[in-house]
């Protein structure tokens, strides 16, 4: 079966711009979680969506937001980009809410210049 | 607090030897402990996980042990092969069972020399 699909794979943006990343979960998976991966901070939780509702949010500024659609696809948005937002953004899907049995996508590599 | 400590940060073994990676977590309420393998250019891949009501779990050459009293859990890889070379992450659940998240360790870069 198809895995978790994240688009685009690579992005280069300028400081101050905004960006939208997309995640299509495994068919039948209803929960989508987002993580930021950087060399310095490692993997950090951004948020989780289940049935179009945000169930949990990490310690990130309000510039980071997300949403989930009725087909479970999810998007995350980062506004007013800063250099420190450069990272690999990973989406993980699972059958139900909670961090169990995540399947991660390959990520979107965002570079802010 | 939310913290998972992982050691060592790098590990080099000869093919056929065993590799052990250790993690310590801080939240006594954590009840789920997965391990992920991440290869270059890919997302983390779940290789084994364990729940808090189980002390040990094995899947072929991979095993995980959990000591809830000491808040330690470990990954054991036996008969290592060059394709086991990757970055390995441990994680612990944090928060309630249905809205929780994972707190990840900093990762261990495993190199298996042929």
PDB file of C-alpha atoms in Angstrom:
ATOM      1  CA  UNK A   1       0.000   0.000   0.000  1.00  0.00           C
ATOM      2  CA  UNK A   2       1.102   3.570  -0.556  1.00  0.00           C
ATOM      3  CA  UNK A   3       3.007   5.177   2.292  1.00  0.00           C
ATOM      4  CA  UNK A   4       2.768   8.667   3.712  1.00  0.00           C
ATOM      5  CA  UNK A   5       3.275  11.210   0.950  1.00  0.00           C
ATOM      6  CA  UNK A   6       4.700  14.637   1.655  1.00  0.00           C
ATOM      7  CA  UNK A   7       4.942  17.401  -0.903  1.00  0.00           C
ATOM      8  CA  UNK A   8       7.011  19.162  -1.905  1.00  0.00           C
ATOM      9  CA  UNK A   9      10.254  17.345  -1.030  1.00  0.00           C
ATOM     10  CA  UNK A  10      12.350  20.489  -1.099  1.00  0.00           C
ATOM     11  CA  UNK A  11      11.564  24.170  -0.670  1.00  0.00           C
ATOM     12  CA  UNK A  12      13.651  27.316  -0.587  1.00  0.00           C
ATOM     13  CA  UNK A  13      11.977  30.408   0.796  1.00  0.00           C
ATOM     14  CA  UNK A  14      13.027  33.909   1.772  1.00  0.00           C
ATOM     15  CA  UNK A  15      12.742  35.316   5.289  1.00  0.00           C
ATOM     16  CA  UNK A  16       9.343  36.869   5.867  1.00  0.00           C
ATOM     17  CA  UNK A  17       7.537  34.668   3.357  1.00  0.00           C
ATOM     18  CA  UNK A  18       5.041  31.993   4.253  1.00  0.00           C
ATOM     19  CA  UNK A  19       4.963  28.344   3.239  1.00  0.00           C
ATOM     20  CA  UNK A  20       2.425  25.524   3.104  1.00  0.00           C
ATOM     21  CA  UNK A  21       3.435  21.876   3.332  1.00  0.00           C
ATOM     22  CA  UNK A  22       1.171  18.977   2.464  1.00  0.00           C
ATOM     23  CA  UNK A  23       0.813  15.472   3.856  1.00  0.00           C
ATOM     24  CA  UNK A  24      -1.315  12.597   2.560  1.00  0.00           C
ATOM     25  CA  UNK A  25      -1.593   9.808   5.140  1.00  0.00           C
ATOM     26  CA  UNK A  26      -1.804   6.100   4.523  1.00  0.00           C
ATOM     27  CA  UNK A  27      -5.273   5.150   3.355  1.00  0.00           C
ATOM     28  CA  UNK A  28      -7.464   4.482   6.388  1.00  0.00           C
ATOM     29  CA  UNK A  29      -5.248   6.367   8.807  1.00  0.00           C
ATOM     30  CA  UNK A  30      -7.168   9.127  10.522  1.00  0.00           C
ATOM     31  CA  UNK A  31      -4.468  10.738  12.657  1.00  0.00           C
ATOM     32  CA  UNK A  32      -1.739  12.984  11.289  1.00  0.00           C
ATOM     33  CA  UNK A  33       1.085  14.399  13.387  1.00  0.00           C
ATOM     34  CA  UNK A  34       3.815  16.819  12.387  1.00  0.00           C
ATOM     35  CA  UNK A  35       7.381  16.960  13.665  1.00  0.00           C
ATOM     36  CA  UNK A  36      10.271  19.312  13.003  1.00  0.00           C
ATOM     37  CA  UNK A  37      13.745  17.784  12.711  1.00  0.00           C
ATOM     38  CA  UNK A  38      16.900  19.892  13.055  1.00  0.00           C
ATOM     39  CA  UNK A  39      20.502  18.910  13.853  1.00  0.00           C
ATOM     40  CA  UNK A  40      20.475  20.988  17.044  1.00  0.00           C
ATOM     41  CA  UNK A  41      17.046  20.259  18.498  1.00  0.00           C
ATOM     42  CA  UNK A  42      16.383  16.835  17.025  1.00  0.00           C
ATOM     43  CA  UNK A  43      12.795  15.726  16.457  1.00  0.00           C
ATOM     44  CA  UNK A  44      10.216  18.015  18.035  1.00  0.00           C
ATOM     45  CA  UNK A  45       6.439  17.645  18.056  1.00  0.00           C
ATOM     46  CA  UNK A  46       4.468  20.355  16.287  1.00  0.00           C
ATOM     47  CA  UNK A  47       0.843  19.180  16.372  1.00  0.00           C
ATOM     48  CA  UNK A  48      -1.573  16.307  15.903  1.00  0.00           C
ATOM     49  CA  UNK A  49      -4.820  16.254  13.973  1.00  0.00           C
ATOM     50  CA  UNK A  50      -7.596  13.688  14.192  1.00  0.00           C
ATOM     51  CA  UNK A  51     -10.976  13.933  12.474  1.00  0.00           C
ATOM     52  CA  UNK A  52     -10.194  17.480  11.354  1.00  0.00           C
ATOM     53  CA  UNK A  53      -9.553  18.606  14.949  1.00  0.00           C
ATOM     54  CA  UNK A  54      -6.250  19.618  16.460  1.00  0.00           C
ATOM     55  CA  UNK A  55      -5.800  17.261  19.420  1.00  0.00           C
ATOM     56  CA  UNK A  56      -2.435  18.404  20.659  1.00  0.00           C
ATOM     57  CA  UNK A  57       0.072  21.182  20.034  1.00  0.00           C
ATOM     58  CA  UNK A  58       3.784  21.458  20.755  1.00  0.00           C
ATOM     59  CA  UNK A  59       5.773  24.420  21.998  1.00  0.00           C
ATOM     60  CA  UNK A  60       6.046  26.360  18.779  1.00  0.00           C
ATOM     61  CA  UNK A  61       5.032  29.962  18.111  1.00  0.00           C
ATOM     62  CA  UNK A  62       1.683  30.814  16.589  1.00  0.00           C
ATOM     63  CA  UNK A  63       3.371  31.265  13.208  1.00  0.00           C
ATOM     64  CA  UNK A  64       3.112  27.487  12.906  1.00  0.00           C
ATOM     65  CA  UNK A  65      -0.391  26.278  12.139  1.00  0.00           C
ATOM     66  CA  UNK A  66      -2.062  23.357  10.506  1.00  0.00           C
ATOM     67  CA  UNK A  67      -5.297  21.812   9.469  1.00  0.00           C
ATOM     68  CA  UNK A  68      -6.775  18.504   8.433  1.00  0.00           C
ATOM     69  CA  UNK A  69      -9.338  17.881   5.750  1.00  0.00           C
ATOM     70  CA  UNK A  70     -12.232  15.439   5.698  1.00  0.00           C
ATOM     71  CA  UNK A  71     -10.146  12.943   3.690  1.00  0.00           C
ATOM     72  CA  UNK A  72      -7.489  13.043   6.470  1.00  0.00           C
ATOM     73  CA  UNK A  73      -4.974  14.924   4.339  1.00  0.00           C
ATOM     74  CA  UNK A  74      -3.192  17.588   6.325  1.00  0.00           C
ATOM     75  CA  UNK A  75      -1.378  20.811   5.654  1.00  0.00           C
ATOM     76  CA  UNK A  76       0.877  22.857   7.848  1.00  0.00           C
ATOM     77  CA  UNK A  77       1.619  26.515   7.338  1.00  0.00           C
ATOM     78  CA  UNK A  78       4.487  28.628   8.585  1.00  0.00           C
ATOM     79  CA  UNK A  79       4.078  32.376   8.268  1.00  0.00           C
ATOM     80  CA  UNK A  80       6.707  35.111   8.489  1.00  0.00           C
ATOM     81  CA  UNK A  81       9.546  32.649   7.970  1.00  0.00           C
ATOM     82  CA  UNK A  82      12.728  32.984  10.003  1.00  0.00           C
ATOM     83  CA  UNK A  83      16.162  31.521   9.285  1.00  0.00           C
ATOM     84  CA  UNK A  84      15.700  29.200  12.254  1.00  0.00           C
ATOM     85  CA  UNK A  85      12.689  27.585  10.594  1.00  0.00           C
ATOM     86  CA  UNK A  86      15.040  25.787   8.218  1.00  0.00           C
ATOM     87  CA  UNK A  87      14.466  22.126   8.968  1.00  0.00           C
ATOM     88  CA  UNK A  88      13.118  18.804   7.792  1.00  0.00           C
ATOM     89  CA  UNK A  89       9.373  18.744   8.433  1.00  0.00           C
ATOM     90  CA  UNK A  90       8.039  15.245   8.945  1.00  0.00           C
ATOM     91  CA  UNK A  91       4.481  14.067   8.837  1.00  0.00           C
ATOM     92  CA  UNK A  92       3.418  10.825  10.507  1.00  0.00           C
ATOM     93  CA  UNK A  93       0.115   9.040  10.181  1.00  0.00           C
ATOM     94  CA  UNK A  94      -1.515   6.429  12.390  1.00  0.00           C
ATOM     95  CA  UNK A  95      -4.829   4.625  12.557  1.00  0.00           C
ATOM     96  CA  UNK A  96      -6.135   6.351  15.656  1.00  0.00           C
ATOM     97  CA  UNK A  97      -5.283   9.292  17.831  1.00  0.00           C
ATOM     98  CA  UNK A  98      -2.186   9.060  19.977  1.00  0.00           C
ATOM     99  CA  UNK A  99       1.471   8.411  19.100  1.00  0.00           C
ATOM    100  CA  UNK A 100       1.133   4.662  18.464  1.00  0.00           C
ATOM    101  CA  UNK A 101       2.542   2.996  15.382  1.00  0.00           C
ATOM    102  CA  UNK A 102       3.459   6.148  13.485  1.00  0.00           C
ATOM    103  CA  UNK A 103       4.417   5.785   9.838  1.00  0.00           C
ATOM    104  CA  UNK A 104       6.527   8.741   8.788  1.00  0.00           C
ATOM    105  CA  UNK A 105       6.791  10.297   5.365  1.00  0.00           C
ATOM    106  CA  UNK A 106      10.133  11.240   3.838  1.00  0.00           C
ATOM    107  CA  UNK A 107       9.677  14.843   4.863  1.00  0.00           C
ATOM    108  CA  UNK A 108       9.853  18.272   3.302  1.00  0.00           C
ATOM    109  CA  UNK A 109      13.257  19.936   3.491  1.00  0.00           C
ATOM    110  CA  UNK A 110      12.643  23.670   4.023  1.00  0.00           C
ATOM    111  CA  UNK A 111      15.515  26.107   3.626  1.00  0.00           C
ATOM    112  CA  UNK A 112      14.962  29.739   4.586  1.00  0.00           C
ATOM    113  CA  UNK A 113      17.445  32.216   3.132  1.00  0.00           C
TER     114      UNK A 113
ATOM    115  CA  UNK B   1       9.503  17.356  32.382  1.00  0.00           C
ATOM    116  CA  UNK B   2       9.781  16.127  28.835  1.00  0.00           C
ATOM    117  CA  UNK B   3      13.158  14.539  28.277  1.00  0.00           C
ATOM    118  CA  UNK B   4      14.651  11.411  26.741  1.00  0.00           C
ATOM    119  CA  UNK B   5      18.387  10.860  26.987  1.00  0.00           C
ATOM    120  CA  UNK B   6      19.990   8.519  24.458  1.00  0.00           C
ATOM    121  CA  UNK B   7      23.488   6.997  24.527  1.00  0.00           C
ATOM    122  CA  UNK B   8      25.844   6.618  22.825  1.00  0.00           C
ATOM    123  CA  UNK B   9      25.624   9.299  20.136  1.00  0.00           C
ATOM    124  CA  UNK B  10      27.809   7.214  17.806  1.00  0.00           C
ATOM    125  CA  UNK B  11      28.489   3.489  17.753  1.00  0.00           C
ATOM    126  CA  UNK B  12      30.816   1.553  15.485  1.00  0.00           C
ATOM    127  CA  UNK B  13      30.771  -2.259  15.424  1.00  0.00           C
ATOM    128  CA  UNK B  14      32.137  -5.030  13.244  1.00  0.00           C
ATOM    129  CA  UNK B  15      29.714  -6.960  11.106  1.00  0.00           C
ATOM    130  CA  UNK B  16      28.325  -9.852  13.119  1.00  0.00           C
ATOM    131  CA  UNK B  17      28.792  -8.158  16.482  1.00  0.00           C
ATOM    132  CA  UNK B  18      25.945  -6.930  18.693  1.00  0.00           C
ATOM    133  CA  UNK B  19      24.955  -3.299  19.198  1.00  0.00           C
ATOM    134  CA  UNK B  20      23.190  -1.842  22.227  1.00  0.00           C
ATOM    135  CA  UNK B  21      21.637   1.619  22.488  1.00  0.00           C
ATOM    136  CA  UNK B  22      20.267   2.888  25.789  1.00  0.00           C
ATOM    137  CA  UNK B  23      17.662   5.493  26.634  1.00  0.00           C
ATOM    138  CA  UNK B  24      16.379   7.064  29.824  1.00  0.00           C
ATOM    139  CA  UNK B  25      13.062   8.904  30.094  1.00  0.00           C
ATOM    140  CA  UNK B  26      11.780  11.349  32.672  1.00  0.00           C
ATOM    141  CA  UNK B  27       7.975  11.044  32.692  1.00  0.00           C
ATOM    142  CA  UNK B  28       6.802   8.161  34.860  1.00  0.00           C
ATOM    143  CA  UNK B  29       3.456   8.232  33.025  1.00  0.00           C
ATOM    144  CA  UNK B  30       5.071   7.288  29.696  1.00  0.00           C
ATOM    145  CA  UNK B  31       3.589   4.002  28.503  1.00  0.00           C
ATOM    146  CA  UNK B  32       4.807   3.561  24.934  1.00  0.00           C
ATOM    147  CA  UNK B  33       8.413   3.269  23.780  1.00  0.00           C
ATOM    148  CA  UNK B  34       9.133   2.945  20.045  1.00  0.00           C
ATOM    149  CA  UNK B  35      12.433   2.768  18.223  1.00  0.00           C
ATOM    150  CA  UNK B  36      12.977   4.282  14.804  1.00  0.00           C
ATOM    151  CA  UNK B  37      15.651   3.812  12.152  1.00  0.00           C
ATOM    152  CA  UNK B  38      16.387   6.718   9.834  1.00  0.00           C
ATOM    153  CA  UNK B  39      18.421   6.318   6.675  1.00  0.00           C
ATOM    154  CA  UNK B  40      19.819   9.217   4.707  1.00  0.00           C
ATOM    155  CA  UNK B  41      17.139  11.138   2.849  1.00  0.00           C
ATOM    156  CA  UNK B  42      14.289   9.186   4.416  1.00  0.00           C
ATOM    157  CA  UNK B  43      11.890   9.622   7.259  1.00  0.00           C
ATOM    158  CA  UNK B  44      12.177   7.572  10.463  1.00  0.00           C
ATOM    159  CA  UNK B  45      10.958   3.994  10.141  1.00  0.00           C
ATOM    160  CA  UNK B  46       9.417   2.180  13.096  1.00  0.00           C
ATOM    161  CA  UNK B  47      11.441  -0.966  13.781  1.00  0.00           C
ATOM    162  CA  UNK B  48      10.087  -2.132  17.136  1.00  0.00           C
ATOM    163  CA  UNK B  49       7.998  -0.791  19.983  1.00  0.00           C
ATOM    164  CA  UNK B  50       7.064  -1.825  23.492  1.00  0.00           C
ATOM    165  CA  UNK B  51       4.297  -0.934  25.899  1.00  0.00           C
ATOM    166  CA  UNK B  52       4.809  -0.351  29.593  1.00  0.00           C
ATOM    167  CA  UNK B  53       3.102  -3.593  30.613  1.00  0.00           C
ATOM    168  CA  UNK B  54       5.782  -5.641  28.842  1.00  0.00           C
ATOM    169  CA  UNK B  55       9.413  -6.031  29.930  1.00  0.00           C
ATOM    170  CA  UNK B  56      10.919  -7.354  26.733  1.00  0.00           C
ATOM    171  CA  UNK B  57      10.008  -7.792  23.088  1.00  0.00           C
ATOM    172  CA  UNK B  58      11.928  -9.474  20.295  1.00  0.00           C
ATOM    173  CA  UNK B  59      11.632  -9.450  16.516  1.00  0.00           C
ATOM    174  CA  UNK B  60      14.263 -11.553  14.746  1.00  0.00           C
ATOM    175  CA  UNK B  61      17.617  -9.811  15.342  1.00  0.00           C
ATOM    176  CA  UNK B  62      16.116  -6.872  17.208  1.00  0.00           C
ATOM    177  CA  UNK B  63      15.003  -6.771  20.842  1.00  0.00           C
ATOM    178  CA  UNK B  64      13.899  -4.059  23.221  1.00  0.00           C
ATOM    179  CA  UNK B  65      13.966  -4.222  27.019  1.00  0.00           C
ATOM    180  CA  UNK B  66      12.160  -1.913  29.412  1.00  0.00           C
ATOM    181  CA  UNK B  67      12.843  -1.243  33.096  1.00  0.00           C
ATOM    182  CA  UNK B  68       9.986   0.964  34.283  1.00  0.00           C
ATOM    183  CA  UNK B  69      11.363   1.324  37.788  1.00  0.00           C
ATOM    184  CA  UNK B  70      14.629   2.749  36.526  1.00  0.00           C
ATOM    185  CA  UNK B  71      12.956   4.492  33.547  1.00  0.00           C
ATOM    186  CA  UNK B  72      15.412   2.826  31.179  1.00  0.00           C
ATOM    187  CA  UNK B  73      14.850   1.077  27.875  1.00  0.00           C
ATOM    188  CA  UNK B  74      17.343  -0.380  25.449  1.00  0.00           C
ATOM    189  CA  UNK B  75      17.609  -1.577  21.865  1.00  0.00           C
ATOM    190  CA  UNK B  76      19.649  -4.685  21.139  1.00  0.00           C
ATOM    191  CA  UNK B  77      20.666  -5.629  17.605  1.00  0.00           C
ATOM    192  CA  UNK B  78      22.388  -8.986  17.195  1.00  0.00           C
ATOM    193  CA  UNK B  79      24.415 -10.267  14.229  1.00  0.00           C
ATOM    194  CA  UNK B  80      24.712  -6.769  12.811  1.00  0.00           C
ATOM    195  CA  UNK B  81      24.904  -6.313   9.048  1.00  0.00           C
ATOM    196  CA  UNK B  82      26.145  -3.359   6.957  1.00  0.00           C
ATOM    197  CA  UNK B  83      22.530  -2.499   6.076  1.00  0.00           C
ATOM    198  CA  UNK B  84      21.881  -1.866   9.783  1.00  0.00           C
ATOM    199  CA  UNK B  85      24.032   1.281   9.442  1.00  0.00           C
ATOM    200  CA  UNK B  86      21.722   4.255  10.066  1.00  0.00           C
ATOM    201  CA  UNK B  87      20.627   6.704  12.757  1.00  0.00           C
ATOM    202  CA  UNK B  88      18.479   5.148  15.471  1.00  0.00           C
ATOM    203  CA  UNK B  89      16.075   7.122  17.635  1.00  0.00           C
ATOM    204  CA  UNK B  90      14.339   6.053  20.809  1.00  0.00           C
ATOM    205  CA  UNK B  91      11.167   7.795  21.917  1.00  0.00           C
ATOM    206  CA  UNK B  92       8.745   7.845  24.819  1.00  0.00           C
ATOM    207  CA  UNK B  93       5.114   8.842  24.850  1.00  0.00           C
ATOM    208  CA  UNK B  94       4.156  11.946  26.759  1.00  0.00           C
ATOM    209  CA  UNK B  95       0.680  13.093  27.655  1.00  0.00           C
ATOM    210  CA  UNK B  96      -2.600  11.217  27.771  1.00  0.00           C
ATOM    211  CA  UNK B  97      -3.004   8.028  25.796  1.00  0.00           C
ATOM    212  CA  UNK B  98      -5.257   9.526  23.161  1.00  0.00           C
ATOM    213  CA  UNK B  99      -3.716  12.941  22.683  1.00  0.00           C
ATOM    214  CA  UNK B 100      -0.120  12.200  23.448  1.00  0.00           C
ATOM    215  CA  UNK B 101       3.024  12.874  21.511  1.00  0.00           C
ATOM    216  CA  UNK B 102       6.467  11.319  21.286  1.00  0.00           C
ATOM    217  CA  UNK B 103       9.566  12.776  22.892  1.00  0.00           C
ATOM    218  CA  UNK B 104      12.602  11.619  20.947  1.00  0.00           C
ATOM    219  CA  UNK B 105      16.167  10.982  22.015  1.00  0.00           C
ATOM    220  CA  UNK B 106      18.943  12.763  20.160  1.00  0.00           C
ATOM    221  CA  UNK B 107      19.796   9.744  18.032  1.00  0.00           C
ATOM    222  CA  UNK B 108      22.608   7.208  17.712  1.00  0.00           C
ATOM    223  CA  UNK B 109      24.586   6.903  14.491  1.00  0.00           C
ATOM    224  CA  UNK B 110      25.362   3.212  14.072  1.00  0.00           C
ATOM    225  CA  UNK B 111      28.123   2.195  11.692  1.00  0.00           C
ATOM    226  CA  UNK B 112      28.546  -1.501  10.899  1.00  0.00           C
ATOM    227  CA  UNK B 113      31.923  -2.211   9.326  1.00  0.00           C
ATOM    228  CA  UNK B 114      32.083  -5.104   6.850  1.00  0.00           C
TER     229      UNK B 114
END
